[in-house]
Structures are given as structure tokens and as C-alpha cells.
Tab-separated table of C-alpha atoms in Angstrom:
chain	number	residue	atom	x	y	z
A	157	ASP	CA	6.637	-4.335	-19.287
A	158	ALA	CA	3.463	-1.233	-19.031
A	159	ASP	CA	1.260	-3.600	-21.178
A	160	VAL	CA	0.314	-5.594	-17.856
A	161	THR	CA	0.005	-3.710	-14.962
A	162	GLN	CA	-1.036	-5.020	-10.967
A	163	THR	CA	-2.322	-3.561	-8.310
A	164	PRO	CA	-1.369	-2.638	-5.176
A	165	ARG	CA	2.341	-2.101	-5.821
A	166	ASN	CA	2.965	-3.435	-2.095
A	167	ARG	CA	0.894	-4.562	0.427
A	168	ILE	CA	1.259	-5.010	4.173
A	169	THR	CA	-1.576	-7.626	6.070
A	170	LYS	CA	-2.033	-9.413	8.817
A	171	THR	CA	-2.806	-13.148	9.288
A	172	GLY	CA	-5.833	-14.253	8.460
A	173	LYS	CA	-7.033	-11.764	6.077
A	174	ARG	CA	-8.440	-11.336	3.002
A	175	ILE	CA	-6.928	-10.732	-0.161
A	176	MET	CA	-6.692	-9.716	-3.623
A	177	LEU	CA	-4.215	-8.877	-6.227
A	178	GLU	CA	-5.415	-7.176	-9.525
A	179	CYS	CA	-4.088	-7.447	-13.196
A	180	SER	CA	-4.770	-6.181	-15.693
A	181	GLN	CA	-3.330	-6.341	-19.774
A	182	THR	CA	-4.309	-4.501	-23.179
A	183	LYS	CA	-2.160	-6.855	-25.055
A	184	GLY	CA	-5.051	-8.730	-26.141
A	185	HIS	CA	-3.644	-12.081	-24.987
A	186	ASP	CA	-5.857	-14.813	-23.900
A	187	ARG	CA	-3.215	-16.121	-21.677
A	188	MET	CA	-2.645	-15.496	-17.810
A	189	TYR	CA	-0.278	-16.311	-15.165
A	190	TRP	CA	0.337	-15.887	-12.212
A	191	TYR	CA	3.627	-16.352	-10.181
A	192	ARG	CA	5.364	-16.162	-7.277
A	193	GLN	CA	8.872	-14.853	-6.854
A	194	ASP	CA	11.137	-15.754	-3.303
A	195	PRO	CA	14.172	-14.403	-2.519
A	196	GLY	CA	17.032	-16.911	-4.658
A	197	LEU	CA	14.751	-18.401	-6.011
A	198	GLY	CA	12.968	-18.421	-10.044
A	199	LEU	CA	9.464	-17.715	-10.416
A	200	ARG	CA	6.576	-20.506	-9.744
A	201	LEU	CA	3.566	-20.957	-10.809
A	202	ILE	CA	0.191	-20.524	-8.972
A	203	TYR	CA	-2.439	-20.788	-11.297
A	204	TYR	CA	-2.766	-20.201	-14.985
A	205	SER	CA	-5.681	-19.231	-17.806
A	206	PHE	CA	-6.107	-19.646	-21.151
A	207	ASP	CA	-9.294	-17.826	-22.031
A	208	VAL	CA	-11.964	-16.479	-19.655
A	209	LYS	CA	-13.313	-20.330	-18.779
A	210	ASP	CA	-10.535	-21.847	-18.640
A	211	ILE	CA	-8.248	-22.461	-15.029
A	212	ASN	CA	-6.152	-24.321	-14.317
A	213	LYS	CA	-4.018	-25.473	-10.924
A	214	GLY	CA	-0.038	-24.370	-11.149
A	215	GLU	CA	2.596	-25.910	-9.455
A	216	ILE	CA	1.368	-24.419	-5.921
A	217	SER	CA	-2.103	-23.125	-5.730
A	218	ASP	CA	-3.119	-24.221	-2.267
A	219	GLY	CA	-3.765	-21.218	-0.151
A	220	TYR	CA	-4.795	-19.277	-3.364
A	221	SER	CA	-7.959	-18.916	-5.744
A	222	VAL	CA	-8.076	-16.919	-9.297
A	223	SER	CA	-11.284	-15.288	-11.401
A	224	ARG	CA	-10.618	-14.749	-14.137
A	225	GLN	CA	-12.845	-11.433	-15.208
A	226	ALA	CA	-12.562	-10.600	-19.017
A	227	GLN	CA	-10.064	-11.775	-21.024
A	228	ALA	CA	-7.414	-9.060	-20.225
A	229	LYS	CA	-8.425	-9.532	-16.613
A	230	PHE	CA	-6.856	-11.520	-13.685
A	231	SER	CA	-6.891	-11.607	-10.103
A	232	LEU	CA	-5.687	-13.668	-7.454
A	233	SER	CA	-6.286	-14.028	-3.987
A	234	LEU	CA	-5.510	-15.319	-0.822
A	235	GLU	CA	-8.535	-16.310	1.232
A	236	SER	CA	-6.761	-16.248	4.268
A	237	ALA	CA	-3.351	-15.132	4.428
A	238	ILE	CA	-0.720	-16.661	6.368
A	239	PRO	CA	3.823	-15.176	6.212
A	240	ASN	CA	4.985	-18.059	4.872
A	241	GLN	CA	2.894	-15.490	1.371
A	242	THR	CA	4.906	-13.495	1.643
A	243	ALA	CA	6.783	-13.204	-1.693
A	244	LEU	CA	7.142	-10.602	-4.559
A	245	TYR	CA	3.963	-12.251	-6.894
A	246	PHE	CA	4.111	-11.802	-10.625
A	247	CYS	CA	1.086	-11.717	-13.014
A	248	ALA	CA	1.886	-12.258	-17.321
A	249	THR	CA	0.223	-12.664	-20.699
A	250	SER	CA	1.324	-15.015	-23.456
A	251	ASP	CA	1.029	-14.947	-26.928
A	252	TYR	CA	0.576	-18.320	-28.361
A	253	ARG	CA	1.692	-19.449	-31.370
A	254	PRO	CA	0.595	-22.263	-32.807
A	255	ARG	CA	3.237	-24.337	-35.283
A	256	THR	CA	2.807	-23.037	-39.147
A	257	SER	CA	2.835	-24.600	-42.155
A	258	GLY	CA	6.432	-25.995	-42.660
A	259	SER	CA	7.756	-24.897	-39.263
A	260	LEU	CA	9.866	-28.008	-37.775
A	261	GLY	CA	9.499	-26.749	-34.829
A	262	PRO	CA	7.331	-26.559	-31.811
A	263	PRO	CA	4.532	-23.627	-30.689
A	264	THR	CA	6.219	-20.909	-29.240
A	265	ASP	CA	4.194	-19.299	-25.814
A	266	THR	CA	6.608	-16.111	-24.982
A	267	GLN	CA	5.424	-14.686	-21.354
A	268	TYR	CA	5.708	-10.878	-20.795
A	269	PHE	CA	5.231	-10.718	-16.594
A	270	GLY	CA	3.804	-6.914	-14.780
A	271	PRO	CA	5.629	-5.554	-12.573
A	272	GLY	CA	5.216	-7.469	-9.755
A	273	THR	CA	3.494	-7.218	-6.561
A	274	ARG	CA	5.282	-7.404	-3.328
A	275	LEU	CA	3.275	-8.671	-0.332
A	276	THR	CA	3.787	-9.097	2.764
A	277	VAL	CA	1.963	-10.513	5.382
A	278	LEU	CA	2.804	-9.989	9.412
B	118	GLY	CA	10.680	-33.412	-9.631
B	119	GLU	CA	12.676	-32.705	-12.221
B	120	SER	CA	13.482	-29.168	-12.565
B	121	VAL	CA	15.668	-26.409	-14.053
B	122	GLY	CA	19.219	-25.217	-12.594
B	123	LEU	CA	21.721	-22.870	-12.718
B	124	HIS	CA	25.015	-23.570	-13.078
B	125	LEU	CA	26.441	-20.148	-10.965
B	126	PRO	CA	24.480	-17.760	-8.175
B	127	THR	CA	26.688	-14.638	-9.887
B	128	LEU	CA	28.380	-14.061	-12.665
B	129	SER	CA	30.932	-10.988	-12.530
B	130	VAL	CA	32.709	-9.649	-15.676
B	131	GLN	CA	34.425	-6.385	-16.833
B	132	GLU	CA	32.879	-3.827	-18.728
B	133	GLY	CA	33.434	-4.425	-22.789
B	134	ASP	CA	33.904	-8.565	-22.294
B	135	ASN	CA	31.692	-11.309	-23.022
B	136	SER	CA	29.436	-12.725	-20.575
B	137	ILE	CA	28.220	-16.723	-20.793
B	138	ILE	CA	25.368	-17.985	-18.287
B	139	ASN	CA	25.068	-21.180	-17.996
B	140	CYS	CA	21.959	-23.770	-17.479
B	141	ALA	CA	21.025	-27.098	-16.877
B	142	TYR	CA	17.322	-28.254	-17.912
B	143	SER	CA	16.863	-32.292	-16.998
B	144	ASN	CA	12.551	-32.993	-18.492
B	145	SER	CA	13.969	-34.057	-21.513
B	146	ALA	CA	10.927	-33.595	-22.891
B	147	SER	CA	11.402	-29.927	-22.397
B	148	ASP	CA	10.942	-28.534	-26.369
B	149	TYR	CA	10.482	-24.054	-25.680
B	150	PHE	CA	13.582	-22.429	-23.596
B	151	ILE	CA	13.627	-18.461	-23.123
B	152	TRP	CA	16.217	-16.106	-21.549
B	153	TYR	CA	14.448	-13.492	-19.206
B	154	LYS	CA	16.311	-10.400	-17.349
B	155	GLN	CA	15.454	-9.009	-14.434
B	156	GLU	CA	16.551	-6.189	-13.417
B	157	SER	CA	15.984	-4.811	-9.521
B	158	GLY	CA	12.661	-3.641	-8.305
B	159	LYS	CA	10.628	-5.444	-11.759
B	160	GLY	CA	9.459	-8.376	-13.413
B	161	PRO	CA	11.035	-10.189	-15.959
B	162	GLN	CA	11.377	-8.603	-19.333
B	163	PHE	CA	12.237	-11.317	-21.937
B	164	ILE	CA	15.385	-11.422	-24.085
B	165	ILE	CA	15.505	-14.551	-26.394
B	166	ASP	CA	14.162	-17.593	-26.786
B	167	ILE	CA	14.763	-20.667	-28.680
B	168	ARG	CA	12.289	-23.984	-29.787
B	169	SER	CA	13.832	-27.504	-30.082
B	170	ASN	CA	15.025	-27.695	-33.161
B	171	MET	CA	17.075	-25.283	-32.617
B	172	ASP	CA	21.203	-25.188	-31.416
B	173	LYS	CA	21.839	-21.061	-32.099
B	174	ARG	CA	20.288	-18.679	-32.712
B	175	GLN	CA	20.741	-15.082	-32.343
B	176	GLY	CA	19.490	-11.496	-31.393
B	177	GLN	CA	20.918	-7.911	-30.738
B	178	ARG	CA	24.325	-8.299	-28.695
B	179	VAL	CA	23.101	-12.052	-27.386
B	180	THR	CA	22.711	-15.672	-28.478
B	181	VAL	CA	21.412	-18.912	-27.154
B	182	LEU	CA	22.660	-22.327	-27.307
B	183	LEU	CA	20.776	-24.785	-26.775
B	184	ASN	CA	22.580	-28.742	-26.642
B	185	LYS	CA	19.625	-31.041	-26.531
B	186	THR	CA	22.122	-33.399	-25.443
B	187	VAL	CA	23.508	-32.788	-22.729
B	188	LYS	CA	20.130	-30.888	-21.755
B	189	HIS	CA	22.780	-27.877	-21.610
B	190	LEU	CA	21.268	-23.433	-22.014
B	191	SER	CA	23.053	-20.591	-22.727
B	192	LEU	CA	23.292	-17.140	-22.900
B	193	GLN	CA	26.290	-15.072	-24.681
B	194	ILE	CA	25.939	-11.578	-24.184
B	195	ALA	CA	28.760	-9.424	-26.360
B	196	ALA	CA	30.106	-6.585	-25.204
B	197	THR	CA	28.756	-5.900	-21.477
B	198	GLN	CA	27.386	-2.969	-20.409
B	199	PRO	CA	26.333	-1.488	-17.491
B	200	GLY	CA	22.935	-1.502	-17.956
B	201	ASP	CA	22.932	-5.844	-18.449
B	202	SER	CA	23.315	-6.003	-14.432
B	203	ALA	CA	20.607	-7.722	-13.948
B	204	VAL	CA	19.328	-11.348	-11.943
B	205	TYR	CA	18.803	-13.556	-15.483
B	206	PHE	CA	16.924	-16.158	-15.967
B	207	CYS	CA	16.143	-19.468	-17.986
B	208	ALA	CA	13.101	-20.946	-18.099
B	209	GLU	CA	11.390	-24.246	-20.140
B	210	GLU	CA	8.924	-25.873	-20.628
B	211	ILE	CA	6.633	-28.393	-22.578
B	212	MET	CA	4.366	-27.746	-25.630
B	213	TYR	CA	1.496	-29.517	-27.103
B	214	SER	CA	0.777	-29.135	-30.685
B	215	GLY	CA	-3.007	-28.607	-29.268
B	216	GLY	CA	-1.954	-25.842	-27.725
B	217	GLY	CA	-1.489	-26.990	-24.469
B	218	ALA	CA	1.379	-26.236	-22.156
B	219	ASP	CA	1.787	-27.307	-18.684
B	220	GLY	CA	3.358	-23.042	-17.907
B	221	LEU	CA	6.840	-22.300	-17.331
B	222	THR	CA	9.574	-24.136	-15.049
B	223	PHE	CA	12.057	-21.773	-13.758
B	224	GLY	CA	15.886	-21.472	-12.932
B	225	LYS	CA	17.053	-20.675	-9.872
B	226	GLY	CA	18.811	-17.303	-11.279
B	227	THR	CA	22.671	-15.779	-12.366
B	228	HIS	CA	23.198	-12.459	-10.587
B	229	LEU	CA	25.703	-10.940	-13.558
B	230	ILE	CA	27.910	-7.990	-12.127
B	231	ILE	CA	29.473	-5.607	-14.559
B	232	GLN	CA	32.316	-4.319	-13.430
B	233	PRO	CA	34.077	-1.300	-14.770
């Protein structure tokens, strides 16, 4: 989705290096997420942020940190990269819709993904 | 821990036929489900979602069915086309009325191959 951009798209680095992946969105969404995808596996949540003052750990946050610089920007850092962090990284934003009056269902929170960053740690 | 899984890693269908992709989930607290399509080299693309108060929802050429009794979700694609070739993921989320959520939990994906 062109409304969610990630930089860089590809990166090769060495063990021990500090790496920052950046995500920007023009969708105006408050919620942003970082996932990683490994071959043959689905996406796993690293960190998420519901607004600029709210940061939460996901399923696999160890070895990662994030910064929410503005509503539109959410960056992911690997403080000291290791080979098992080689993966495809995706940023996402979401459009939270609360339950409306008269609605019987739960709120919805549709997530929209960026194109991904392929990171290789040697 | 509980997780979302898929029955088949690869599904091959003839162009023009209907496709059914299945997904089993084990967290009975999940109340929001989404199907995503991921083409090679791209990020997941939203296809359709369904809330737990529904058992069926239709979009353009796609239908999602939810059976909460057996914790099963399926995606039906009508009249498959070559452009439907991709990996399809189901995802689940627990939604809290106050606006909180635990984030999406994804299944491992099914690779849909369209034969000419």
C-alpha cells in the first residue's frame, strides 16, 4: 500500500551493528505496528503503538526497540544485530473503528501493511 | 500458547474454479478475523474481515465464513484468476470495547496456485 512506506527496502549488515528501519504513513491512522516474517511462517508482532505516547511490546520484542517520532512515523531499531534477526520486516497502520450505537459486534481494527524491508544480518 | 493455523500449506486450483482456503484458530476469546493476501515481494493486502457476531460476509468474489463452534474460518474465492495466485493468511485479534487490542495473530499461510 503506497500510503505506508518503509525505508530501506533492502539492507545487509554485519553482526553487532545497530540498524534502524523507518516507517512513514499518510493514512492518518493513530495505530502503528512492526512485524517480522520468517520463511514458511506468518507474521509475528514485535512492537505496536496506539498513539505517540503509547508503546507496547509484542510477541517477540527482545533485541528490538522502537520510537514513535510523530503520528506518521514509527521506527524500529536493532541495537546489536544478530544473524537470527535476518527476516522480512513489515510496518502496518490500523484504522480502529469502535463499536457503533446499535452494532452488535466488537470493534474492528483493520491493519494496512507497507511493502516490507528485507534485512540480512551476516 | 494458542495460535492460528492453516490446514493446507499449498492449494492448487484450475483457473475459473472456486477456491476454499481454511483456517483453524484455537483462541476462543478472539472476536475479529481478517484474511490477507500476500503476493511475492509485497506486504500483506487486506481482503476481507469478519466480526465474531457474524457467520458470513461477502465481498467482491470473496466470502468469509466463520464457525465459532468449531473455531474455523474459511475464505472462498469465486472464479479464480491468475492474479489470485498468492499466499493467503488468516489473522485473529481480541478486541476490547475500550479500544485496546492485543494485536493480530497470524496463521502460517496457504499458497494458492492457479493452474491455467
